[in-house]
Tab-separated table of C-alpha atoms and ligand atoms in Angstrom:
chain	number	residue	atom	x	y	z
A	4	MET	CA	7.272	19.438	-15.533
A	5	LYS	CA	7.970	16.079	-17.060
A	6	ALA	CA	7.534	12.907	-14.898
A	7	GLU	CA	11.304	12.134	-15.283
A	8	GLU	CA	12.026	15.419	-13.607
A	9	ALA	CA	9.417	15.377	-10.996
A	10	ILE	CA	10.540	12.042	-9.687
A	11	LEU	CA	13.825	13.309	-8.880
A	12	ALA	CA	12.528	14.249	-5.546
A	13	ILE	CA	12.901	10.573	-4.684
A	14	ARG	CA	16.238	9.637	-3.084
A	15	ASP	CA	17.926	6.741	-1.347
A	16	GLY	CA	16.290	5.649	1.809
A	17	LEU	CA	12.976	7.570	1.416
A	18	ARG	CA	9.564	6.587	1.987
A	19	VAL	CA	7.280	7.124	-1.073
A	20	PHE	CA	3.550	6.921	-1.025
A	21	VAL	CA	1.472	5.815	-3.999
A	22	GLY	CA	-2.046	7.153	-4.666
A	23	SER	CA	-4.711	4.399	-4.398
A	24	GLY	CA	-7.192	2.444	-6.531
A	25	ALA	CA	-8.010	4.057	-9.752
A	26	ALA	CA	-6.129	7.116	-8.917
A	27	VAL	CA	-2.852	5.474	-9.189
A	28	PRO	CA	-0.364	7.669	-10.882
A	29	LEU	CA	0.911	5.293	-13.537
A	30	GLY	CA	3.073	7.721	-15.552
A	31	LEU	CA	4.903	8.861	-12.485
A	32	LEU	CA	5.449	5.166	-11.402
A	33	ASP	CA	6.791	4.407	-14.919
A	34	ALA	CA	9.326	7.152	-14.651
A	35	PHE	CA	10.344	6.278	-11.125
A	36	CYS	CA	10.828	2.464	-12.110
A	37	ALA	CA	12.760	3.418	-15.077
A	38	ARG	CA	15.542	4.602	-12.869
A	39	ALA	CA	14.712	2.427	-9.834
A	40	LYS	CA	18.081	0.550	-10.081
A	41	GLN	CA	19.922	3.547	-9.187
A	42	TYR	CA	18.186	3.821	-5.811
A	43	LYS	CA	19.115	2.017	-2.620
A	44	ASP	CA	16.445	1.175	0.014
A	45	VAL	CA	13.504	3.085	-1.095
A	46	GLU	CA	10.174	2.077	0.646
A	47	VAL	CA	7.071	2.249	-1.449
A	48	CYS	CA	3.895	1.961	0.533
A	49	GLN	CA	0.190	2.034	-0.601
A	50	LEU	CA	-3.227	0.594	-0.081
A	51	LEU	CA	-4.782	-1.137	-3.135
A	52	THR	CA	-3.948	-0.016	-6.580
A	53	LEU	CA	-5.430	-0.809	-10.065
A	54	GLY	CA	-2.975	-1.678	-13.023
A	55	PRO	CA	0.591	-2.813	-12.735
A	56	ALA	CA	2.956	-2.373	-9.768
A	57	PRO	CA	6.264	-2.248	-11.568
A	58	TYR	CA	8.188	-1.433	-8.334
A	59	THR	CA	7.671	-5.128	-7.231
A	60	ALA	CA	9.710	-6.466	-9.797
A	61	ARG	CA	12.208	-9.145	-8.779
A	62	GLU	CA	15.153	-7.330	-10.404
A	63	LEU	CA	14.487	-4.143	-7.919
A	64	ASP	CA	15.258	-6.169	-4.894
A	65	GLY	CA	17.600	-4.004	-2.541
A	66	HIS	CA	16.602	-0.974	-4.651
A	67	VAL	CA	12.958	-0.645	-3.796
A	68	ARG	CA	10.873	-2.514	-1.306
A	69	HIS	CA	7.213	-2.506	-1.220
A	70	ASN	CA	5.200	-2.230	1.968
A	71	ALA	CA	1.500	-3.037	1.601
A	72	PHE	CA	-1.289	-1.871	3.907
A	73	PHE	CA	-3.431	-4.154	1.836
A	74	VAL	CA	-2.341	-6.770	-0.593
A	75	GLY	CA	-3.897	-6.564	-4.072
A	76	ALA	CA	-3.484	-8.784	-7.141
A	77	ASN	CA	-0.636	-6.945	-8.372
A	78	THR	CA	1.538	-7.140	-5.160
A	79	ARG	CA	0.396	-10.523	-3.931
A	80	GLU	CA	3.255	-12.615	-5.538
A	81	ALA	CA	5.958	-10.226	-4.215
A	82	VAL	CA	4.513	-10.431	-0.690
A	83	GLN	CA	4.021	-14.171	-0.927
A	84	GLU	CA	7.560	-14.603	-2.032
A	85	GLY	CA	8.932	-12.501	0.881
A	86	ARG	CA	10.180	-9.705	-1.583
A	87	ALA	CA	7.661	-7.184	-0.199
A	88	ASP	CA	6.074	-6.500	3.271
A	89	PHE	CA	2.650	-6.518	4.604
A	90	THR	CA	1.567	-4.206	7.463
A	91	PRO	CA	-1.539	-5.523	9.038
A	92	VAL	CA	-3.800	-2.510	10.290
A	93	PHE	CA	-7.292	-1.210	10.372
A	94	LEU	CA	-7.910	1.166	7.516
A	95	SER	CA	-9.296	3.624	10.050
A	96	GLU	CA	-5.826	3.813	11.710
A	97	ILE	CA	-3.383	4.195	8.779
A	98	ALA	CA	-3.795	8.002	8.784
A	99	GLY	CA	-2.617	7.937	12.436
A	100	LEU	CA	0.420	6.068	11.412
A	101	LEU	CA	1.211	8.378	8.521
A	102	ARG	CA	1.082	11.412	10.780
A	103	THR	CA	3.305	9.755	13.403
A	104	THR	CA	5.659	6.671	13.120
A	105	MET	CA	5.376	6.350	9.356
A	106	PRO	CA	5.819	9.787	7.850
A	107	ILE	CA	5.798	9.984	4.096
A	108	ASP	CA	8.743	11.615	2.392
A	109	VAL	CA	7.232	11.839	-1.258
A	110	ALA	CA	3.632	11.250	-2.202
A	111	LEU	CA	2.849	10.338	-5.862
A	112	VAL	CA	-0.693	11.122	-6.529
A	113	GLN	CA	-3.305	11.898	-9.247
A	114	VAL	CA	-5.786	14.785	-9.112
A	115	SER	CA	-8.325	16.656	-11.243
A	116	PRO	CA	-7.341	20.077	-12.701
A	117	PRO	CA	-7.666	22.948	-10.199
A	118	ASP	CA	-11.184	24.915	-10.211
A	119	LYS	CA	-11.149	28.639	-10.325
A	120	HIS	CA	-10.274	28.777	-6.727
A	121	GLY	CA	-7.177	26.702	-7.089
A	122	PHE	CA	-8.519	23.474	-5.617
A	123	CYS	CA	-7.825	20.195	-7.273
A	124	SER	CA	-10.082	16.999	-6.229
A	125	LEU	CA	-8.529	13.840	-5.286
A	126	GLY	CA	-11.314	12.366	-7.319
A	127	VAL	CA	-11.984	8.561	-7.160
A	128	SER	CA	-9.681	7.934	-4.000
A	129	VAL	CA	-9.695	10.062	-0.840
A	130	ASP	CA	-9.158	7.275	1.525
A	131	ILE	CA	-5.623	7.579	2.784
A	132	VAL	CA	-4.473	9.863	-0.116
A	133	LYS	CA	-5.830	12.975	1.751
A	134	VAL	CA	-3.587	12.462	4.711
A	135	ALA	CA	-0.609	11.603	2.593
A	136	VAL	CA	-1.060	14.834	0.632
A	137	GLU	CA	-1.530	16.710	3.612
A	138	THR	CA	1.586	15.327	5.515
A	139	ALA	CA	4.131	14.276	2.917
A	140	ARG	CA	7.290	16.430	2.670
A	141	VAL	CA	6.921	16.482	-1.190
A	142	VAL	CA	3.800	16.049	-3.042
A	143	VAL	CA	4.014	14.964	-6.787
A	144	ALA	CA	0.869	15.274	-8.668
A	145	GLU	CA	-0.315	14.113	-11.931
A	146	ILE	CA	-3.143	16.445	-13.059
A	147	ASN	CA	-5.683	14.541	-15.306
A	148	PRO	CA	-8.581	16.216	-16.958
A	149	GLN	CA	-10.208	12.777	-16.877
A	150	MET	CA	-10.110	12.428	-13.153
A	151	PRO	CA	-13.631	13.131	-11.741
A	152	ARG	CA	-14.026	16.100	-9.619
A	153	THR	CA	-15.766	14.562	-6.443
A	154	HIS	CA	-17.013	16.496	-3.625
A	155	GLY	CA	-16.686	16.090	0.144
A	156	ASP	CA	-13.508	16.199	1.906
A	157	ALA	CA	-11.785	15.692	-1.376
A	158	PHE	CA	-9.874	18.778	-2.175
A	159	VAL	CA	-6.178	19.715	-2.229
A	160	HIS	CA	-5.179	23.289	-2.842
A	161	VAL	CA	-2.757	23.517	-5.948
A	162	SER	CA	-0.302	25.407	-3.639
A	163	ARG	CA	0.119	22.186	-1.700
A	164	LEU	CA	1.490	20.406	-4.810
A	165	SER	CA	5.420	20.562	-4.951
A	166	SER	CA	5.408	19.584	-8.625
A	167	ILE	CA	2.951	19.042	-11.393
A	168	VAL	CA	2.819	16.624	-14.384
A	169	GLU	CA	0.042	17.114	-16.904
A	170	VAL	CA	-1.511	13.727	-18.216
A	171	ASP	CA	-4.613	13.109	-20.211
A	172	HIS	CA	-5.858	9.502	-19.997
A	173	PRO	CA	-8.775	7.505	-18.904
A	174	LEU	CA	-8.630	5.918	-15.348
A	175	PRO	CA	-8.198	2.175	-15.083
A	176	GLU	CA	-11.351	0.214	-14.834
A	177	LEU	CA	-12.451	-2.696	-12.797
A	178	ALA	CA	-15.267	-4.870	-14.457
A	179	ALA	CA	-17.956	-6.265	-12.259
A	180	GLU	CA	-17.496	-9.829	-11.303
A	181	PRO	CA	-20.105	-11.967	-12.710
A	182	ILE	CA	-22.828	-13.179	-10.375
A	183	ASP	CA	-22.934	-17.007	-10.199
A	184	GLU	CA	-25.720	-19.151	-8.741
A	185	THR	CA	-23.856	-19.390	-5.369
A	186	ALA	CA	-23.305	-15.780	-5.067
A	187	ARG	CA	-26.985	-15.224	-5.957
A	188	ALA	CA	-28.045	-17.462	-3.113
A	189	ILE	CA	-25.790	-15.648	-0.782
A	190	GLY	CA	-27.055	-12.210	-1.972
A	191	GLY	CA	-30.546	-13.421	-1.277
A	192	HIS	CA	-29.805	-14.606	2.276
A	193	VAL	CA	-27.949	-11.165	2.902
A	194	ALA	CA	-30.867	-9.261	1.395
A	195	GLY	CA	-33.267	-11.062	3.813
A	196	LEU	CA	-31.314	-9.398	6.669
A	197	VAL	CA	-31.591	-5.838	5.125
A	198	ARG	CA	-34.729	-3.808	6.136
A	199	ASP	CA	-36.090	-0.679	4.284
A	200	GLY	CA	-34.379	2.496	5.533
A	201	ASP	CA	-31.074	0.772	6.572
A	202	THR	CA	-27.640	2.055	5.679
A	203	LEU	CA	-25.212	-0.223	4.066
A	204	GLN	CA	-21.493	-0.979	3.816
A	205	MET	CA	-20.237	-3.473	1.399
A	206	GLY	CA	-16.845	-4.564	0.180
A	207	ILE	CA	-15.753	-5.425	-3.334
A	208	GLY	CA	-16.371	-8.584	-5.408
A	209	ALA	CA	-19.110	-10.895	-6.570
A	210	ILE	CA	-20.836	-11.296	-3.232
A	211	PRO	CA	-21.393	-7.607	-2.460
A	212	ASN	CA	-22.560	-7.310	-6.126
A	213	ALA	CA	-24.926	-10.255	-5.698
A	214	ALA	CA	-26.245	-8.632	-2.436
A	215	LEU	CA	-26.856	-5.310	-4.130
A	216	ALA	CA	-28.575	-7.011	-7.094
A	217	ALA	CA	-30.958	-8.897	-4.526
A	218	LEU	CA	-31.963	-5.537	-2.989
A	219	THR	CA	-33.923	-3.896	-5.908
A	220	ASN	CA	-37.349	-4.127	-4.066
A	221	HIS	CA	-36.029	-2.538	-1.003
A	222	LYS	CA	-36.870	1.252	-0.142
A	223	ASP	CA	-34.842	4.166	1.091
A	224	LEU	CA	-31.517	2.565	1.603
A	225	GLY	CA	-28.430	4.575	2.481
A	226	ILE	CA	-24.834	4.084	1.874
A	227	HIS	CA	-21.988	4.769	4.417
A	228	THR	CA	-19.095	2.736	3.063
A	229	GLU	CA	-15.547	2.514	2.554
A	230	MET	CA	-15.849	1.830	-1.326
A	231	PHE	CA	-18.553	1.112	-3.895
A	232	SER	CA	-18.576	-0.092	-7.389
A	233	ASP	CA	-21.162	0.022	-10.219
A	234	GLY	CA	-23.907	-1.947	-8.364
A	235	VAL	CA	-24.671	1.052	-6.215
A	236	VAL	CA	-25.255	3.251	-9.481
A	237	ASP	CA	-27.938	0.725	-10.424
A	238	LEU	CA	-29.724	1.104	-7.195
A	239	VAL	CA	-29.523	4.824	-7.178
A	240	GLU	CA	-30.861	5.013	-10.714
A	241	LYS	CA	-33.779	2.722	-9.719
A	242	GLY	CA	-34.709	4.891	-6.770
A	243	VAL	CA	-33.743	2.257	-4.168
A	244	ILE	CA	-30.929	4.206	-2.565
A	245	THR	CA	-32.175	7.499	-1.536
A	246	ASN	CA	-30.122	8.043	1.569
A	247	ALA	CA	-33.391	9.752	2.862
A	248	LYS	CA	-33.577	7.758	6.189
A	249	LYS	CA	-29.818	8.082	7.135
A	250	THR	CA	-29.319	9.382	10.656
A	251	HIS	CA	-25.838	10.554	9.863
A	252	ARG	CA	-25.089	12.757	6.719
A	253	ARG	CA	-28.715	12.304	5.718
A	254	GLY	CA	-29.151	12.640	1.855
A	255	LYS	CA	-25.482	12.008	1.131
A	256	LEU	CA	-23.878	8.826	-0.086
A	257	VAL	CA	-20.619	8.680	1.902
A	258	THR	CA	-17.562	6.835	0.693
A	259	THR	CA	-13.711	6.951	0.907
A	260	PHE	CA	-13.104	5.555	-2.620
A	261	VAL	CA	-14.889	4.002	-5.947
A	262	MET	CA	-13.513	1.548	-8.176
A	263	GLY	CA	-15.431	0.323	-11.298
A	264	THR	CA	-16.164	1.214	-14.913
A	265	LYS	CA	-16.298	4.575	-16.544
A	266	ARG	CA	-20.000	4.759	-16.006
A	267	LEU	CA	-19.237	4.814	-12.151
A	268	TYR	CA	-16.488	7.481	-12.670
A	269	ASP	CA	-19.017	9.681	-14.767
A	270	PHE	CA	-21.727	9.094	-11.876
A	271	VAL	CA	-19.373	10.414	-9.093
A	272	ASP	CA	-18.124	13.397	-11.350
A	273	ASP	CA	-19.306	16.796	-9.908
A	274	ASN	CA	-22.104	15.017	-8.233
A	275	PRO	CA	-23.092	16.616	-4.777
A	276	LEU	CA	-24.855	13.433	-3.676
A	277	ILE	CA	-21.465	11.874	-3.294
A	278	GLU	CA	-19.490	12.806	-0.165
A	279	MET	CA	-15.906	11.544	-0.355
A	280	ARG	CA	-14.244	11.231	3.039
A	281	PRO	CA	-10.983	10.084	4.294
A	282	SER	CA	-10.766	6.602	5.835
A	283	HIS	CA	-9.901	7.905	9.189
A	284	TYR	CA	-13.455	9.522	9.381
A	285	ALA	CA	-15.736	7.299	7.277
A	286	ASN	CA	-14.259	4.014	8.667
A	287	ASP	CA	-13.976	5.332	12.311
A	288	PRO	CA	-16.294	2.880	14.300
A	289	ALA	CA	-17.814	5.635	16.278
A	290	ILE	CA	-18.891	7.402	13.004
A	291	VAL	CA	-20.082	4.311	11.385
A	292	ALA	CA	-22.261	3.785	14.647
A	293	LYS	CA	-24.061	6.990	14.221
A	294	ASN	CA	-26.052	5.266	11.271
A	295	ARG	CA	-29.286	3.713	12.688
A	296	GLY	CA	-29.736	0.353	11.069
A	297	MET	CA	-26.178	0.040	9.854
A	298	VAL	CA	-25.560	-3.129	7.922
A	299	SER	CA	-21.996	-4.031	7.020
A	300	ILE	CA	-21.512	-6.712	4.371
A	301	ASN	CA	-18.099	-8.124	4.193
A	302	SER	CA	-16.397	-11.461	2.857
A	303	ALA	CA	-13.907	-14.006	4.256
A	304	LEU	CA	-11.819	-16.872	3.234
A	305	ALA	CA	-12.590	-19.166	6.278
A	306	VAL	CA	-14.582	-19.227	9.543
A	307	ASP	CA	-13.797	-21.636	12.275
A	308	LEU	CA	-16.636	-23.251	14.417
A	309	THR	CA	-16.157	-20.862	17.367
A	310	GLY	CA	-16.633	-17.807	14.959
A	311	GLN	CA	-13.211	-16.467	14.207
A	312	VAL	CA	-13.043	-15.026	10.666
A	313	CYS	CA	-10.034	-15.173	8.501
A	314	ALA	CA	-10.159	-12.677	5.650
A	315	ASP	CA	-6.557	-11.792	4.941
A	316	SER	CA	-4.687	-14.954	4.518
A	317	ILE	CA	-4.804	-18.612	3.293
A	318	GLY	CA	-2.994	-20.371	6.178
A	319	SER	CA	0.193	-18.444	6.434
A	320	ARG	CA	0.159	-17.260	2.986
A	321	ILE	CA	-0.900	-13.567	3.059
A	322	TYR	CA	-3.758	-12.899	0.698
A	323	SER	CA	-5.215	-9.427	1.030
A	324	GLY	CA	-5.586	-7.310	4.287
A	325	VAL	CA	-7.666	-6.223	6.984
A	326	GLY	CA	-8.983	-3.166	5.214
A	327	GLY	CA	-12.136	-1.840	6.707
A	328	GLN	CA	-13.758	-5.113	7.736
A	329	VAL	CA	-13.195	-4.791	11.510
A	330	ASP	CA	-13.910	-1.070	11.491
A	331	PHE	CA	-17.460	-1.757	9.934
A	332	VAL	CA	-18.082	-4.760	11.929
A	333	ARG	CA	-17.523	-2.899	15.180
A	334	GLY	CA	-19.326	0.301	13.965
A	335	ALA	CA	-22.314	-1.782	12.742
A	336	ALA	CA	-22.310	-3.726	15.894
A	337	LYS	CA	-22.497	-0.426	18.058
A	338	ALA	CA	-25.134	1.280	15.812
A	339	GLU	CA	-28.814	1.236	16.928
A	340	ASN	CA	-30.379	-1.787	15.119
A	341	GLY	CA	-26.975	-2.524	13.467
A	342	ARG	CA	-26.162	-5.848	11.866
A	343	PRO	CA	-22.521	-6.757	10.835
A	344	ILE	CA	-22.563	-9.603	8.249
A	345	ILE	CA	-19.825	-11.705	6.870
A	346	ALA	CA	-20.918	-13.525	3.745
A	347	LEU	CA	-18.876	-16.220	2.201
A	348	ARG	CA	-19.016	-19.320	-0.075
A	349	ALA	CA	-19.444	-22.345	1.969
A	350	THR	CA	-16.649	-23.949	-0.027
A	351	ALA	CA	-13.489	-23.264	-2.138
A	352	LYS	CA	-11.687	-25.162	-4.956
A	353	ASN	CA	-14.751	-26.384	-6.752
A	354	GLY	CA	-16.487	-27.752	-3.484
A	355	THR	CA	-13.574	-29.746	-2.325
A	356	ILE	CA	-12.704	-27.511	0.658
A	357	SER	CA	-15.052	-26.423	3.376
A	358	ARG	CA	-14.495	-22.799	4.232
A	359	ILE	CA	-16.300	-23.397	7.535
A	360	VAL	CA	-13.491	-25.322	9.474
A	361	PRO	CA	-13.169	-26.852	12.945
A	362	GLU	CA	-9.936	-24.715	13.408
A	363	LEU	CA	-8.296	-22.022	11.049
A	364	ALA	CA	-5.247	-23.468	9.308
A	365	ALA	CA	-1.893	-22.806	10.981
A	366	GLY	CA	-0.726	-19.307	10.319
A	367	SER	CA	-4.140	-17.818	9.369
A	368	GLY	CA	-4.896	-14.306	10.397
A	369	VAL	CA	-7.956	-13.827	12.622
A	370	THR	CA	-9.284	-10.774	10.998
A	371	THR	CA	-12.676	-10.443	12.907
A	372	SER	CA	-12.534	-12.107	16.263
A	373	ARG	CA	-15.112	-14.559	17.717
A	374	ALA	CA	-16.110	-11.741	20.276
A	375	ASP	CA	-16.787	-9.260	17.288
A	376	VAL	CA	-18.674	-11.504	14.863
A	377	HIS	CA	-22.352	-11.393	14.553
A	378	TRP	CA	-23.939	-12.816	11.276
A	379	ILE	CA	-22.251	-15.319	9.003
A	380	VAL	CA	-23.911	-16.008	5.756
A	381	THR	CA	-23.351	-18.743	3.175
A	382	GLU	CA	-25.459	-19.987	0.228
A	383	TYR	CA	-27.127	-22.386	2.775
A	384	GLY	CA	-28.486	-19.702	5.077
A	385	ALA	CA	-27.707	-17.185	7.631
A	386	ALA	CA	-26.499	-17.647	11.341
A	387	ASN	CA	-26.362	-14.981	14.081
A	388	LEU	CA	-23.509	-15.963	16.482
A	389	HIS	CA	-23.502	-12.917	18.610
A	390	GLY	CA	-24.546	-13.943	22.166
A	391	LYS	CA	-24.422	-17.610	21.305
A	392	ASN	CA	-21.993	-19.932	23.315
A	393	VAL	CA	-19.634	-22.283	21.522
A	394	ARG	CA	-21.894	-25.181	21.523
A	395	GLN	CA	-24.857	-23.007	19.889
A	396	ARG	CA	-22.117	-21.652	17.373
A	397	VAL	CA	-21.158	-25.136	16.241
A	398	GLU	CA	-24.749	-25.977	15.624
A	399	ALA	CA	-25.623	-22.788	13.837
A	400	LEU	CA	-22.376	-22.968	11.622
A	401	VAL	CA	-22.729	-26.579	10.802
A	402	ALA	CA	-26.227	-25.825	9.558
A	403	ILE	CA	-25.047	-23.444	6.921
A	404	ALA	CA	-21.899	-25.516	5.903
A	405	ALA	CA	-21.925	-27.395	2.713
A	406	PRO	CA	-24.029	-30.636	3.446
A	407	GLN	CA	-21.041	-32.933	2.433
A	408	PHE	CA	-19.017	-31.518	5.271
A	409	ARG	CA	-21.552	-31.285	7.990
A	410	ASP	CA	-20.948	-34.781	9.599
A	411	GLU	CA	-17.248	-34.349	9.717
A	412	LEU	CA	-17.621	-30.868	11.126
A	413	MET	CA	-19.964	-31.972	13.830
A	414	ALA	CA	-17.581	-34.913	14.676
A	415	ALA	CA	-14.388	-32.413	14.859
A	416	ALA	CA	-16.595	-30.303	17.434
A	417	LYS	CA	-17.393	-33.362	19.453
A	418	ALA	CA	-13.746	-34.493	19.553
A	419	ARG	CA	-12.846	-30.978	20.910
A	420	ARG	CA	-15.778	-31.236	23.631
A	421	TRP	CA	-17.413	-28.109	22.136
A	422	ILE	CA	-20.779	-29.906	21.795
B	525	COA	N1	-8.679	-22.504	1.438
B	525	COA	C1	-7.985	-22.478	0.173
B	525	COA	N2	-8.238	-21.489	-0.860
B	525	COA	C2	-9.163	-20.661	-0.602
B	525	COA	C3	-9.935	-20.605	0.556
B	525	COA	C4	-9.752	-21.591	1.623
B	525	COA	N3	-10.259	-21.585	2.791
B	525	COA	N4	-10.876	-19.709	0.609
B	525	COA	C5	-10.699	-18.983	-0.693
B	525	COA	N5	-9.708	-19.610	-1.415
B	525	COA	C6	-9.310	-19.336	-2.769
B	525	COA	C7	-10.549	-19.270	-3.662
B	525	COA	O1	-10.721	-20.586	-4.326
B	525	COA	C8	-9.983	-18.258	-4.662
B	525	COA	O2	-8.925	-18.761	-5.454
B	525	COA	P1	-9.001	-18.445	-7.094
B	525	COA	O3	-8.797	-17.108	-7.245
B	525	COA	O4	-7.925	-19.551	-7.553
B	525	COA	O5	-10.455	-18.982	-7.413
B	525	COA	C9	-9.151	-17.239	-3.848
B	525	COA	O6	-8.765	-17.959	-2.649
B	525	COA	C10	-9.965	-15.945	-3.338
B	525	COA	O7	-11.222	-16.426	-2.805
B	525	COA	P2	-12.563	-15.688	-3.153
B	525	COA	O8	-13.584	-16.105	-2.240
B	525	COA	O9	-12.875	-15.523	-4.492
B	525	COA	O10	-12.161	-14.127	-2.676
B	525	COA	P3	-12.810	-12.715	-2.925
B	525	COA	O11	-12.420	-12.185	-4.037
B	525	COA	O12	-14.325	-12.961	-2.991
B	525	COA	O13	-12.319	-11.968	-1.673
B	525	COA	C11	-11.640	-11.550	0.542
B	525	COA	C12	-12.558	-12.398	-0.380
B	525	COA	C13	-11.808	-12.241	1.930
B	525	COA	C14	-10.216	-12.015	0.194
B	525	COA	C15	-11.870	-10.219	0.416
B	525	COA	O14	-13.229	-9.947	0.728
B	525	COA	C16	-11.021	-9.341	1.471
B	525	COA	O15	-9.805	-9.139	1.072
B	525	COA	N6	-11.459	-9.029	2.600
B	525	COA	C17	-10.692	-8.412	3.704
B	525	COA	C18	-10.861	-6.955	3.718
B	525	COA	C19	-12.272	-6.501	3.851
B	525	COA	O16	-13.150	-7.174	4.216
B	525	COA	N7	-12.429	-5.220	3.564
B	525	COA	C20	-13.642	-4.479	3.553
B	525	COA	C21	-14.214	-3.971	2.546
B	525	COA	S1	-13.140	-3.543	1.188
């Protein structure tokens, strides 16, 4: 049917789920938003999506309210202005919410055409879309022949779809962030902590890209991650990522979603190497921990001198979300020979602000706690905080802070009697 007809399933007071990442059903969202002023109290929840998020428009106040499990560029302003909500949650635990206290009324998703057995693939985003499709009262799907047909736990039978809208358009793309000198230095220090045969998780952005770019001389790396982008394709093509030494799902590249360019989407299309898994499986710390030599590489906005990591807010201003950071930090910490790494630039705002701080700014979220933290990496080096007392942490962190801030950081630590 037409999108305008399909979205009539949405009524006042219902909870609507929107498919994630590059699988966002933009046509359904346009049709929904065209009549959104007629609604009252519709809740729209999602993870991260590419492209516009028109349901966060100011004029839809009172009609539609967005609830973000992770705040992306397209929803940040609405959340920061108090017109949309943020739900802090581990990515591995969202499926549990959708199955219990946050049931979905209508799921708007995008899938590949059905195969000869009637199975559509969820394509580039399986993450929490799989559970939404399994549990929603109504599932409205765009079927797009340009959606890659990915393998793994990625399939939904066409009989599960309440209504279908046929579309035919390329997926939204995310260009790789350029690697500057600082990111390259950080990538080099991260690469120094990675051994041949390790299994990696990495997040999105310039720092994970730089870490991947620094790994070209490694051997037999494996991937068990929440998401990946084009940098992983380079390493597969160079023969660096073989997944041959993995101790869990050997030979398979496990992920929950992918986001990048058309080259990446072509790479995952009908590729048995790629095992798409829901986030409640791939991010489960107990599953992550099955990978011997598991190395998690995530980023942060600030770290205090005791090792508390803030990754989701700048002071009280919500910036992103918890995502899979803590899932993978804990999984890697439990894995045999595992190494959780938080890698961040030592400064922000052109070197005027240190991201290593005596205390997190008031209102900051503690994403990774000081008991969970292990490795912190900046462009000045790497520090392992695990097992170190606060005095030793201060010394280790000051040594990898930007030089112009080291004296004041040490003075602040002394004033607090930490050293
Ligand atoms: N004080 C003030 N501003 C700060 C700051 C600080 N301490 N730290 C960063 N900023 C500013 C930066 O200058 C930048 O501003 P700009 O956009 O105007 O340049 C902005 O905040 C973003 O910082 P940046 O370091 O570029 O962020 P990023 O894109 O590399 O993302 C995280 C870093 C932490 C936000 C991101 O990794 C994240 O959301 N992590 C949490 C979830 C997670 O780890 N998931 C797991 C894998 S997906």
